[in-house]
PDB file of C-alpha atoms (C1' of nucleotides) in Angstrom:
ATOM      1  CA  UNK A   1       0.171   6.092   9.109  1.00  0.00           C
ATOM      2  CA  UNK A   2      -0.448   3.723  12.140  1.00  0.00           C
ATOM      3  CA  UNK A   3      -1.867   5.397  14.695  1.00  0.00           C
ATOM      4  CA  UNK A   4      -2.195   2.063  16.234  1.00  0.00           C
ATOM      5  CA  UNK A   5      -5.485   1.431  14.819  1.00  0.00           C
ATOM      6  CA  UNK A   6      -5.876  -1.904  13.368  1.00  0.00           C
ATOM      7  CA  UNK A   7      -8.609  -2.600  10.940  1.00  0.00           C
ATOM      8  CA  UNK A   8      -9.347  -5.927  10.896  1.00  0.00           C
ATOM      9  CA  UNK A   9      -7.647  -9.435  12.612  1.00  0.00           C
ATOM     10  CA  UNK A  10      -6.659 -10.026   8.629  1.00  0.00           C
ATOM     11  CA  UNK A  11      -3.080 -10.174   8.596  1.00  0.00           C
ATOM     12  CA  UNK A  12      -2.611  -8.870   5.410  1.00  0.00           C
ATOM     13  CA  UNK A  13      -4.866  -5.830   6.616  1.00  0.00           C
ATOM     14  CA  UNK A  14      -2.274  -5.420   9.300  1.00  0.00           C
ATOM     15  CA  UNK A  15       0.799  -5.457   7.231  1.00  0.00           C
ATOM     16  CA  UNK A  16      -0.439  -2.754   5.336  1.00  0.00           C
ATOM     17  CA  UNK A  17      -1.516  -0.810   8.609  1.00  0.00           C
ATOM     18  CA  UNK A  18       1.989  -1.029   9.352  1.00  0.00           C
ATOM     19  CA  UNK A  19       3.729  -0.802   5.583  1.00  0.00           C
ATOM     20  CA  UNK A  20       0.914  -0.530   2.976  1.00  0.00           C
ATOM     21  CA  UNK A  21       1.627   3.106   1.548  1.00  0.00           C
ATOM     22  CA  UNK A  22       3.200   4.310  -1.142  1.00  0.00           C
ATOM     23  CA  UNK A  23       6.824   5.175   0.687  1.00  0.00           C
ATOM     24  CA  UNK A  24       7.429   2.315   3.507  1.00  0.00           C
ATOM     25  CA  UNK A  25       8.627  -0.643   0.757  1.00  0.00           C
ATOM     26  CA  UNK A  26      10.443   1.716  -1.037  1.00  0.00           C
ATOM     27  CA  UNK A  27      12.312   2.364   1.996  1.00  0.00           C
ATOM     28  CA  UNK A  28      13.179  -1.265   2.980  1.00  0.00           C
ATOM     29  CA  UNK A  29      13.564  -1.989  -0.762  1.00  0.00           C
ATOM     30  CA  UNK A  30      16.978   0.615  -0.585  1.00  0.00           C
ATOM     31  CA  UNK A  31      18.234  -0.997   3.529  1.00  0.00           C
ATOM     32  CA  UNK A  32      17.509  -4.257   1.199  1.00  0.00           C
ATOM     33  CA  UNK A  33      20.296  -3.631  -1.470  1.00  0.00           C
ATOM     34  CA  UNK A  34      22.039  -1.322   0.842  1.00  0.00           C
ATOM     35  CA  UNK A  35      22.207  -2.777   4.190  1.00  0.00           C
ATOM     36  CA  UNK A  36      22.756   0.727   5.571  1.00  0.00           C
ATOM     37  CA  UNK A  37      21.272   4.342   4.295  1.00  0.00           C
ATOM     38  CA  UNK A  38      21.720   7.185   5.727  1.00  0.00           C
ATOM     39  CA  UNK A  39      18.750   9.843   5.388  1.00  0.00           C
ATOM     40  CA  UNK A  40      20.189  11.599   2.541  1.00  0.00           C
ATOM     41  CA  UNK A  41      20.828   7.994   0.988  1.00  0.00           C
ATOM     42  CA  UNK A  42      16.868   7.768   0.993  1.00  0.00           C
ATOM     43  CA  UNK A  43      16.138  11.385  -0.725  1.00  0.00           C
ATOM     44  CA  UNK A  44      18.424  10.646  -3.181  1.00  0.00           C
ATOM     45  CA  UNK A  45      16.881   7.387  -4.059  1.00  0.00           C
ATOM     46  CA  UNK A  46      15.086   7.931  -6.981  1.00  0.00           C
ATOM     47  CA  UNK A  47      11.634   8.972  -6.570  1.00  0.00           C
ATOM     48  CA  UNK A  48      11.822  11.901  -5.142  1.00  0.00           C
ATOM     49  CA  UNK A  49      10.022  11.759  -1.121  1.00  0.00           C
ATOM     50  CA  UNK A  50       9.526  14.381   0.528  1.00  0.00           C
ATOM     51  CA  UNK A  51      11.968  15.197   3.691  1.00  0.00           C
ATOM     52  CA  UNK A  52       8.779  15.420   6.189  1.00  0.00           C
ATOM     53  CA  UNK A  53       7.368  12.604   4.624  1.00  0.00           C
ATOM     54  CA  UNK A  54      10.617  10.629   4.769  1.00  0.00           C
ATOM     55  CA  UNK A  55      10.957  12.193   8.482  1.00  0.00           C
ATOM     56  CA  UNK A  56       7.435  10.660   9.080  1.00  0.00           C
ATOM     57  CA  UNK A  57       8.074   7.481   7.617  1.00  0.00           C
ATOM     58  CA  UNK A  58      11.401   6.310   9.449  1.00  0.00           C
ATOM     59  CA  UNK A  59      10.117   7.119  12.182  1.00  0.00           C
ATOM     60  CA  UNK A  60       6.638   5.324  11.880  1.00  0.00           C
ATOM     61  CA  UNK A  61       9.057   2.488  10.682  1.00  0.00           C
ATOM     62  CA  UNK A  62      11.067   2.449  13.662  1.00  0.00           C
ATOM     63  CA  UNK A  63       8.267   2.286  16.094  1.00  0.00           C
ATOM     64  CA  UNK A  64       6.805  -0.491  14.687  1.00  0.00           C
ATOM     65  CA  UNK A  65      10.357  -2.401  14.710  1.00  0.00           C
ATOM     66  CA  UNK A  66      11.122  -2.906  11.605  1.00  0.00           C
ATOM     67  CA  UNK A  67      14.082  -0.734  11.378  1.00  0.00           C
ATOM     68  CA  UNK A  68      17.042   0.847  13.782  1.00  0.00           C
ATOM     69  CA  UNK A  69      18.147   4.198  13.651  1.00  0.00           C
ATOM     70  CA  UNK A  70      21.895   3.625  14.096  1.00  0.00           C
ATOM     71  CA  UNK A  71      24.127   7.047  15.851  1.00  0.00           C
ATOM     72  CA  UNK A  72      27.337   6.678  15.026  1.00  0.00           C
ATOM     73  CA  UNK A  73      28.598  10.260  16.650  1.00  0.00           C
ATOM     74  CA  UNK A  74      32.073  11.669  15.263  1.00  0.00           C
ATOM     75  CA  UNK A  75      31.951   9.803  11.746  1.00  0.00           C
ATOM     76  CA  UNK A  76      31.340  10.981   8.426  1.00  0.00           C
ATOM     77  CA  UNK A  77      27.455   9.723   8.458  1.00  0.00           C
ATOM     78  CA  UNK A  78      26.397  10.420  11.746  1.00  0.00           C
ATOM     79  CA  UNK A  79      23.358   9.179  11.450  1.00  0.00           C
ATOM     80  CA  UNK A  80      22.106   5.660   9.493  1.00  0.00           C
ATOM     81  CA  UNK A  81      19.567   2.871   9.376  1.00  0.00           C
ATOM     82  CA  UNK A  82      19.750  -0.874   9.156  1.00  0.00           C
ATOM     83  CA  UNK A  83      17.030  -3.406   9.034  1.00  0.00           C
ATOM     84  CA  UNK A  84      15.710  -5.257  12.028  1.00  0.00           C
ATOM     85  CA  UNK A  85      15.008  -9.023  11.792  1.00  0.00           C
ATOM     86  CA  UNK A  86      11.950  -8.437  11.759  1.00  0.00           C
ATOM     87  CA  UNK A  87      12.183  -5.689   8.240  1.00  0.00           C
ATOM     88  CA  UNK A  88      14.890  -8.356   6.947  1.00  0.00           C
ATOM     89  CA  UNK A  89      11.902 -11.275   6.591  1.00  0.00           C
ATOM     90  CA  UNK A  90       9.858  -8.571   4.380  1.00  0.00           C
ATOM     91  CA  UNK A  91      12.775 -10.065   1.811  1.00  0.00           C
ATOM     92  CA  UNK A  92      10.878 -12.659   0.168  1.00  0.00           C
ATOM     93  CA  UNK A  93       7.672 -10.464  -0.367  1.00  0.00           C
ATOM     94  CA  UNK A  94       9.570  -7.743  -1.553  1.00  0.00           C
ATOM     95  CA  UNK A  95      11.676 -10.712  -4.012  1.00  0.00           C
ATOM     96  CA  UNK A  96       7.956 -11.200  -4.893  1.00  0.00           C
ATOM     97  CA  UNK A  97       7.105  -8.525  -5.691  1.00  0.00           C
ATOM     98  CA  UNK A  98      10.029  -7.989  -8.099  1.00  0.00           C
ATOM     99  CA  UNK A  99       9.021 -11.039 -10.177  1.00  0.00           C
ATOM    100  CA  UNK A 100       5.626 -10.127 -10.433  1.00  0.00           C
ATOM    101  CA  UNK A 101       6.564  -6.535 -11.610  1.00  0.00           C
ATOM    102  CA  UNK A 102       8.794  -7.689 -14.203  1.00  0.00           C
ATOM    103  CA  UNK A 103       6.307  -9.540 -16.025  1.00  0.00           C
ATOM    104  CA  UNK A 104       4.526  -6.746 -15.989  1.00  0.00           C
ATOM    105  CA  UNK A 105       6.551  -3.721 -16.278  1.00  0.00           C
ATOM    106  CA  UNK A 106       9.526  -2.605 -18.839  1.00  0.00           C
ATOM    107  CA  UNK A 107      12.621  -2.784 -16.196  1.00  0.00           C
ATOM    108  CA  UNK A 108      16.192  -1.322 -17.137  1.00  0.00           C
ATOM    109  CA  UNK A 109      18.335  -4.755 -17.175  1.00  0.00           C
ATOM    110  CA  UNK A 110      20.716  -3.293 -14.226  1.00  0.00           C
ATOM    111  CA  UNK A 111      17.326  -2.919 -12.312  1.00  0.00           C
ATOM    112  CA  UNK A 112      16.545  -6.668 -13.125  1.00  0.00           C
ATOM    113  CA  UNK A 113      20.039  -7.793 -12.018  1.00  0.00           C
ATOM    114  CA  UNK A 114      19.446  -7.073  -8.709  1.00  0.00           C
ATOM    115  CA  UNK A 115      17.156 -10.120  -8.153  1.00  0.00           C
ATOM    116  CA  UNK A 116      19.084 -12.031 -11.411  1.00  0.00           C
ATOM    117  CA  UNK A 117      19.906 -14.830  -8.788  1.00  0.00           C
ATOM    118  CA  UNK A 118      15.771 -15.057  -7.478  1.00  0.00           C
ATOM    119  CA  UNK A 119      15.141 -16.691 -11.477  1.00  0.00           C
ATOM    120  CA  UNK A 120      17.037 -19.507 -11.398  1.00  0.00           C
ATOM    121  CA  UNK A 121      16.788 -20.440  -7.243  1.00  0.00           C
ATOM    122  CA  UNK A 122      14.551 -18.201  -5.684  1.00  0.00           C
ATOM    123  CA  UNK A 123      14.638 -19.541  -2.157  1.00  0.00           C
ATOM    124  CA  UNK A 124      18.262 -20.175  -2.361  1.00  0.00           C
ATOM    125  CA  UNK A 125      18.129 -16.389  -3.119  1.00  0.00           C
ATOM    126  CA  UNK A 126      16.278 -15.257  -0.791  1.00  0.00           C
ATOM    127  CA  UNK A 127      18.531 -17.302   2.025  1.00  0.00           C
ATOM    128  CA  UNK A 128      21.261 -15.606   1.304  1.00  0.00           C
ATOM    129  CA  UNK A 129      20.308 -11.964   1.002  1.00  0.00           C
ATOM    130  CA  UNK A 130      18.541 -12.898   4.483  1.00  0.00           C
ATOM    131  CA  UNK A 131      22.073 -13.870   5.857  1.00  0.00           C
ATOM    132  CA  UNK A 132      23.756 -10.772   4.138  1.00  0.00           C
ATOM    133  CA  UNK A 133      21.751  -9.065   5.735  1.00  0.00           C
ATOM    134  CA  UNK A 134      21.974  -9.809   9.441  1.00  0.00           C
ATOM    135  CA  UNK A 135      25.268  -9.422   9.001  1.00  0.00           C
ATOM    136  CA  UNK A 136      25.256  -5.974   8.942  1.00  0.00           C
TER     137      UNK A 136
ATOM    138  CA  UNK B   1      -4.243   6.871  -6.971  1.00  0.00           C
ATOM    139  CA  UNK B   2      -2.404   6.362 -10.189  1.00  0.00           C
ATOM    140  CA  UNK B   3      -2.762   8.666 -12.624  1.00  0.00           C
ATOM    141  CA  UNK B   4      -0.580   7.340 -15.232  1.00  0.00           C
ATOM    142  CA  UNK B   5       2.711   8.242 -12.739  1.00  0.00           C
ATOM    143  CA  UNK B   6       5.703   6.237 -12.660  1.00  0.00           C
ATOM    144  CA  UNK B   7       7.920   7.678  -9.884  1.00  0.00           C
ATOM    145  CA  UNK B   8      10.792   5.610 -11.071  1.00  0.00           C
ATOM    146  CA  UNK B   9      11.761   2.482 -13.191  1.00  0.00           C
ATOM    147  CA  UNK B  10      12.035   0.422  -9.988  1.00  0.00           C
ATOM    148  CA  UNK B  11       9.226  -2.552  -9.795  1.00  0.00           C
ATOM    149  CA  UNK B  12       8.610  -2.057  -6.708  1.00  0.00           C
ATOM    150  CA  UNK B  13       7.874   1.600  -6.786  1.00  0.00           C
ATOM    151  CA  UNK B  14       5.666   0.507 -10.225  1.00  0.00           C
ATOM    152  CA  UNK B  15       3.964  -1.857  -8.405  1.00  0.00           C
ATOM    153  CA  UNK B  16       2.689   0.348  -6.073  1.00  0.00           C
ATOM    154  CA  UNK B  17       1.862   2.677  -8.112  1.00  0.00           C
ATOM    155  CA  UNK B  18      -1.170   0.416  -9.088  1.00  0.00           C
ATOM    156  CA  UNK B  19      -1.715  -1.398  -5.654  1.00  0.00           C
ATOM    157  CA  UNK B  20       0.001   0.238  -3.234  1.00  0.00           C
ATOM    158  CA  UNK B  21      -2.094   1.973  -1.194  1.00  0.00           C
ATOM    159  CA  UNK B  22      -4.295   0.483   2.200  1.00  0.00           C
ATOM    160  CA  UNK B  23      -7.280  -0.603   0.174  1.00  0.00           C
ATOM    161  CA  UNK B  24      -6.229  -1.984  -2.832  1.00  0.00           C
ATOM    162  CA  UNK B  25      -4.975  -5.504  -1.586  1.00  0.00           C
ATOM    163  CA  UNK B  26      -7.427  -5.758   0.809  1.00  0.00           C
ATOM    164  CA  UNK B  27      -9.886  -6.004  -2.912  1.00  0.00           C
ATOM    165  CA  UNK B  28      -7.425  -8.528  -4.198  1.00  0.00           C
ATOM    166  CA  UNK B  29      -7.436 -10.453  -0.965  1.00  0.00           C
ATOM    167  CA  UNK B  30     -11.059 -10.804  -0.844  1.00  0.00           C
ATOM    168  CA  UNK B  31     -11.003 -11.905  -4.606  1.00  0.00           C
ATOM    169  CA  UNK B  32      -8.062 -14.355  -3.660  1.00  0.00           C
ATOM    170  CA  UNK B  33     -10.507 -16.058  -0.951  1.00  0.00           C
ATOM    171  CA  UNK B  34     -13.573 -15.839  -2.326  1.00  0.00           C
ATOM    172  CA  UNK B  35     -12.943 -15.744  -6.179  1.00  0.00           C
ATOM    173  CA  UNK B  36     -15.745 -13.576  -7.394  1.00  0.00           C
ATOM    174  CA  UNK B  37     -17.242 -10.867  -5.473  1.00  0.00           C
ATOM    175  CA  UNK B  38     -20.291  -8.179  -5.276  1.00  0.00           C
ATOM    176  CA  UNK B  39     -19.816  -4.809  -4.500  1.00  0.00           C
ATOM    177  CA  UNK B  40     -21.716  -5.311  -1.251  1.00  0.00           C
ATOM    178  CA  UNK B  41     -19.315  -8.378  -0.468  1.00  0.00           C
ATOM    179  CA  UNK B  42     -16.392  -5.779  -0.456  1.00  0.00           C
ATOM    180  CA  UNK B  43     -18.563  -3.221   2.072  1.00  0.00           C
ATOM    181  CA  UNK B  44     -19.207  -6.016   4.075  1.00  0.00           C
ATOM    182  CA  UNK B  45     -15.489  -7.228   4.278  1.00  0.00           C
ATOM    183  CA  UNK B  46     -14.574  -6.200   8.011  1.00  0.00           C
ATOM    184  CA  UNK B  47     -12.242  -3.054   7.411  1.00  0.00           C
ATOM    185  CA  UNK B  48     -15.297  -1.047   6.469  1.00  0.00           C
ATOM    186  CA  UNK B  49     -13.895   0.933   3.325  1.00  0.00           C
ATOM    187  CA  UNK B  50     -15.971   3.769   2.222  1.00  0.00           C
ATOM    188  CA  UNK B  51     -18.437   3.390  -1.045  1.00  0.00           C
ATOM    189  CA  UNK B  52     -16.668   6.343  -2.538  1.00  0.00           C
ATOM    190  CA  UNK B  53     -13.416   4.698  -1.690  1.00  0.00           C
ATOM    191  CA  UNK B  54     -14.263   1.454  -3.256  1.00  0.00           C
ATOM    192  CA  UNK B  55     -15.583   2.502  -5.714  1.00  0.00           C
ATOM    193  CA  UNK B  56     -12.603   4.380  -7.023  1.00  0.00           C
ATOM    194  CA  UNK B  57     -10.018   1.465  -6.346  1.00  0.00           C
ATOM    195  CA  UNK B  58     -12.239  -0.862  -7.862  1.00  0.00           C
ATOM    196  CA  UNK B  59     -12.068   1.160 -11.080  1.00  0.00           C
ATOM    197  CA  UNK B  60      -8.741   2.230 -10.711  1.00  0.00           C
ATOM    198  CA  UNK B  61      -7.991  -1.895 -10.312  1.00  0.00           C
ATOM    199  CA  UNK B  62     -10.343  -2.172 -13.510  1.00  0.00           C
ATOM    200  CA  UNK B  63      -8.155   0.263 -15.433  1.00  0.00           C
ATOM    201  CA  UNK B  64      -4.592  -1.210 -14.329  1.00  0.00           C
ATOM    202  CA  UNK B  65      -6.113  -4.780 -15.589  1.00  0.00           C
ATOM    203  CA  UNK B  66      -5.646  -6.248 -12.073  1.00  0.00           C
ATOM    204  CA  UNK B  67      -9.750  -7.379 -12.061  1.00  0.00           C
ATOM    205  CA  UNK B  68     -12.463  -7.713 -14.487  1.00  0.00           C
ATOM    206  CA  UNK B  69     -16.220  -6.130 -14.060  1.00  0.00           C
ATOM    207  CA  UNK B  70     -18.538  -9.010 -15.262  1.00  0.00           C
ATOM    208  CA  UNK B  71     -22.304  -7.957 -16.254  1.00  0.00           C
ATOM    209  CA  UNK B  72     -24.620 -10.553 -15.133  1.00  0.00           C
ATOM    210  CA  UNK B  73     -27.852  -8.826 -16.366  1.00  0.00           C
ATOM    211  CA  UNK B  74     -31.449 -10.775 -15.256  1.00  0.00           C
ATOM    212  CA  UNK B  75     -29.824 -12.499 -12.080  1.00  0.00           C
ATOM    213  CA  UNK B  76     -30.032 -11.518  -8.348  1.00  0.00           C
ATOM    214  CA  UNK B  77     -25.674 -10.493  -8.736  1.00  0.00           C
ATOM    215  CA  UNK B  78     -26.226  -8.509 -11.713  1.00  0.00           C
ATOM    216  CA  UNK B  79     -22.187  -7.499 -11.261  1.00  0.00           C
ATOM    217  CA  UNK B  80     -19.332  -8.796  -9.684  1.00  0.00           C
ATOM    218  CA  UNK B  81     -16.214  -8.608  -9.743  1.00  0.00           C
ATOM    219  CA  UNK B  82     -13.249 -11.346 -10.388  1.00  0.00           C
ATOM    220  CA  UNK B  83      -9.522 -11.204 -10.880  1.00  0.00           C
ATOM    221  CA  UNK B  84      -7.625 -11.280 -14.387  1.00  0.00           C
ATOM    222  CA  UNK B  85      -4.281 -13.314 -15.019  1.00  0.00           C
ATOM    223  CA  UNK B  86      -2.467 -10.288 -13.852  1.00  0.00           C
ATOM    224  CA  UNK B  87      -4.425 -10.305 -10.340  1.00  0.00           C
ATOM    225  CA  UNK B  88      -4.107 -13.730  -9.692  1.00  0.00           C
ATOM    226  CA  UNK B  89      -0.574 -13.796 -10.264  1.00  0.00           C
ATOM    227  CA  UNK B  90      -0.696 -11.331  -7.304  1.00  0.00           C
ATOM    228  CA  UNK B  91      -0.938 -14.674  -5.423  1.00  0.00           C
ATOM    229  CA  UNK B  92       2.721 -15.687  -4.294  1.00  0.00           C
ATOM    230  CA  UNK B  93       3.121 -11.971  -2.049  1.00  0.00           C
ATOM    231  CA  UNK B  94      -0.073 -12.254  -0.789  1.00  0.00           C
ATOM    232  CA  UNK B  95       0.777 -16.164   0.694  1.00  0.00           C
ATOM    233  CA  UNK B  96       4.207 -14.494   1.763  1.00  0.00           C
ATOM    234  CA  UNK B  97       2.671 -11.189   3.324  1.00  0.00           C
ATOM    235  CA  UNK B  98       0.281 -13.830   4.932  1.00  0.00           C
ATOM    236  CA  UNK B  99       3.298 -15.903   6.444  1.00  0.00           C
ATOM    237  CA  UNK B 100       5.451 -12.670   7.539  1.00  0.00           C
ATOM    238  CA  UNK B 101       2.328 -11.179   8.991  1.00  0.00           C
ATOM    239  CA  UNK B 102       1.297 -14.610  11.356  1.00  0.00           C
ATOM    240  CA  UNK B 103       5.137 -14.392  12.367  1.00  0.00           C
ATOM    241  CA  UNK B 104       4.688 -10.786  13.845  1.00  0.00           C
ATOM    242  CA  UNK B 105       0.738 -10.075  14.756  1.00  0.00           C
ATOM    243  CA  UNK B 106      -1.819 -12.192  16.672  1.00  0.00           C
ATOM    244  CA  UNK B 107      -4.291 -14.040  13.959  1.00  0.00           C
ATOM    245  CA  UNK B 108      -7.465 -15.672  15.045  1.00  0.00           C
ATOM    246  CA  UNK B 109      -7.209 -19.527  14.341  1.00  0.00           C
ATOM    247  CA  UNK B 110      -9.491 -19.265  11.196  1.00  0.00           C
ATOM    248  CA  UNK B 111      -8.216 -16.313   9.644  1.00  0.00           C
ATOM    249  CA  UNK B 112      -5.112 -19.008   9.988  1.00  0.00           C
ATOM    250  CA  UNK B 113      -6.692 -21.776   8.569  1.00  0.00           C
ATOM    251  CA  UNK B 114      -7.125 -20.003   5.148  1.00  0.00           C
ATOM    252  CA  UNK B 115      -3.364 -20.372   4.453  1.00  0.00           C
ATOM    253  CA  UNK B 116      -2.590 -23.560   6.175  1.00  0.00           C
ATOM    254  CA  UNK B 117      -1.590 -25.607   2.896  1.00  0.00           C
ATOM    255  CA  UNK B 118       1.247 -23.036   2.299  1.00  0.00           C
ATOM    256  CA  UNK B 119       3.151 -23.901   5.502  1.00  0.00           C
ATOM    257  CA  UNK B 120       3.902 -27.594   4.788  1.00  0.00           C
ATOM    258  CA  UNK B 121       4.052 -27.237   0.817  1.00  0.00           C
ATOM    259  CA  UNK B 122       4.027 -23.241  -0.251  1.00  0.00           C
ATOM    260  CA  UNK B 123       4.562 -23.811  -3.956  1.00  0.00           C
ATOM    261  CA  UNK B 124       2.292 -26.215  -3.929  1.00  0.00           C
ATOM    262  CA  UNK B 125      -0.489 -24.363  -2.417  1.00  0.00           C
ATOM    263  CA  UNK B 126       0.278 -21.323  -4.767  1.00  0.00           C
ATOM    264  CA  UNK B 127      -0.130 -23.425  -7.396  1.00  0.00           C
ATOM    265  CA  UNK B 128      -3.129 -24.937  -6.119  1.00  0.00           C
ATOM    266  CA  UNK B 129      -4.664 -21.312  -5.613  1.00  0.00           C
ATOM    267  CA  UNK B 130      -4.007 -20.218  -8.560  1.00  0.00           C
ATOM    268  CA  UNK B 131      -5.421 -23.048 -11.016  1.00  0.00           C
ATOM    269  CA  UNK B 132      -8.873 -22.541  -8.831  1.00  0.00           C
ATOM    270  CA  UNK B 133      -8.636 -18.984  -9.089  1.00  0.00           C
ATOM    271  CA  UNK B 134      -8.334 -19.462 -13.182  1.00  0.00           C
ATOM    272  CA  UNK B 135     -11.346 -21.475 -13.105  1.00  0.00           C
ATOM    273  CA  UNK B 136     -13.486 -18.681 -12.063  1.00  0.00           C
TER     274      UNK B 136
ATOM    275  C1'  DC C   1     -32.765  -3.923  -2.321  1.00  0.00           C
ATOM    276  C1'  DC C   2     -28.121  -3.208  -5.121  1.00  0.00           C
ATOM    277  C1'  DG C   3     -24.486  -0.651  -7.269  1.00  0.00           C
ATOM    278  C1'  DC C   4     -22.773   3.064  -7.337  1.00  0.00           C
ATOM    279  C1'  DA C   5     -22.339   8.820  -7.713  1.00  0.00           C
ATOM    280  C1'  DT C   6     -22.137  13.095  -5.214  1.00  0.00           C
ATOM    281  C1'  DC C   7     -21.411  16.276  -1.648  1.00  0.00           C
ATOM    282  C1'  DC C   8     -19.304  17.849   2.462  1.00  0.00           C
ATOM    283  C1'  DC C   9     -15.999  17.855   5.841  1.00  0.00           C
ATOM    284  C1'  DT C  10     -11.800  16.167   8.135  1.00  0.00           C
ATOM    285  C1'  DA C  11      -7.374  13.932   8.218  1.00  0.00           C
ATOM    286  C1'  DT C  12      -3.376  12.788   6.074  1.00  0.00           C
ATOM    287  C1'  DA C  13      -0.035  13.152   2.289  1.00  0.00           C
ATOM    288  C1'  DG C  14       3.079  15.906  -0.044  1.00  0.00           C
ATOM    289  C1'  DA C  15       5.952  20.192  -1.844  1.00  0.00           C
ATOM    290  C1'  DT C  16       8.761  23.720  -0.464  1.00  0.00           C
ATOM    291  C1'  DA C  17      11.292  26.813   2.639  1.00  0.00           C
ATOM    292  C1'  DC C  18      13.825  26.973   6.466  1.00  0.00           C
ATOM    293  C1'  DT C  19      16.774  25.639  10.768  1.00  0.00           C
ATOM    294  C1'  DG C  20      20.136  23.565  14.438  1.00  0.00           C
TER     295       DG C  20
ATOM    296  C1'  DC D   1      23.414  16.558   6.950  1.00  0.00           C
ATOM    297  C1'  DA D   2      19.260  15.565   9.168  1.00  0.00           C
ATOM    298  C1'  DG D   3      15.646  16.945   9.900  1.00  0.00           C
ATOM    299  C1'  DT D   4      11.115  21.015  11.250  1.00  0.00           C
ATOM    300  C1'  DA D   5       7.686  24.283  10.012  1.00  0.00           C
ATOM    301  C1'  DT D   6       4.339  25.782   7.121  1.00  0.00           C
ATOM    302  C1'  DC D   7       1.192  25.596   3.640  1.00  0.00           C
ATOM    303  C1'  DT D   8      -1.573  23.241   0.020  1.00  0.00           C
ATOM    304  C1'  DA D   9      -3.461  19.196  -2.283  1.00  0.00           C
ATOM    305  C1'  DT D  10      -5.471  14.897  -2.070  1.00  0.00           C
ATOM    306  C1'  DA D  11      -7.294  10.779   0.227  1.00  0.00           C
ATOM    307  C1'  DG D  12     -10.670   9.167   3.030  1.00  0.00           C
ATOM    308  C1'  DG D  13     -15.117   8.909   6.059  1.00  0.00           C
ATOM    309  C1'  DG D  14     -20.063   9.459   6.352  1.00  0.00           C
ATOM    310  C1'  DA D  15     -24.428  10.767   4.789  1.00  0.00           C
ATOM    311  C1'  DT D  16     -27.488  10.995   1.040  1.00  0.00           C
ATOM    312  C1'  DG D  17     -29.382  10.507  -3.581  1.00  0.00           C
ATOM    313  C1'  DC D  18     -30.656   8.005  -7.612  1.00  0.00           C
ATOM    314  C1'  DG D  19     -31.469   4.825 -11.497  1.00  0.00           C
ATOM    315  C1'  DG D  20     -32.337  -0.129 -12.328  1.00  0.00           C
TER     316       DG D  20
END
DNA sequence: CCGCATCCCTATAGATACTG
DNA sequence: CAGTATCTATAGGGATGCGG
């Protein structure tokens, strides 16, 4: 991915430069409900990447800002990463995308709670996972 | 691209299953802007995607119900291509990848102008879109 | 011409084994 | 635990062909 080659001026063509494959979302999607994951946090999320890939991925993720590799030497997890502000604002795309999927898509109901709050007041929603968020 | 393989029951790991990939909203984009469009309309977008390439997402979009093929026989556009319910519901992340994206990338003025409505009043102008886009 | 299909070749993605 | 290394599979680019 991103070997600084941008496509077009479109700025949706340069989002996905930067995040349009198959792994990136899925990776903000878990620092999303997570805050913080560690590297094993993200093999053990559910689909099954690939270490190299997931290798690949952070760090194509990290270059382009939107996340921070944390070292926290002489703890438990060494190692973990947060969003930046800049990954945190991908929240109301990704909040997006989770409505749109679950018209269209048979989601487990603890799946759907995640975003329960994005039905009824969707910006008020999105505001405070935002918040959460920098917090961390 | 997706042959029939969930990775998980997360939506947004479903949802990319179908669009996830660098060419795919780029199709839906164009649709977005220009409603209905030839193949040739798609070559001549600005990213320069391959005929092979298009080709494939194009039925790959067909078979996932995110755009409809319509046979024109007898006039000059004997086929083109618009989006189905499904697609244009695609419209809300596409506004919001446009917004994140002009936060974070330089956008030439014009490429600008094609959101502008969704700055002052971004329901609104989803709305908007998407009643024109059903019209097609 | 237009809308693809096909072939060839390269680049990237991905699975698995292994390492500091 | 947090990654490399290695190998294979697939995506993608470019040229060309072909029926309507």
């Amino acid at each position: 991915m991103n070997k600084n080659k941008k496509r077009s001026d479109c700025p949706i063509s340069n989002s996905l430069d930067i995040w349009g494959d198959k792994w990136s979302l899925l990776i903000i999607r878990d620092l999303m409900f997570n805050k913080t994951c560690t590297y094993k946090d993200f093999l053990n999320a559910g689909e099954g990447i690939a270490t190299n890939i997931l290798s690949a991925r952070l760090a194509s993720l990290e270059e382009n800002g939107m996340i921070e590799k944390v070292d926290n030497p002489g703890t438990k997890t060494r190692v973990y990463y947060k969003l930046t502000t800049k990954g945190i604002e991908l929240v109301p795309i990704l909040v997006e995308v989770h409505l749109w999927a679950e018209k269209y898509f048979t989601i487990p109901a603890d799946i759907k709670a995640r975003i329960k709050g994005a039905k009824t007041d969707k910006e008020g929603f999105i505001k405070a996972s935002i918040k959460e968020l920098k917090k961390a």
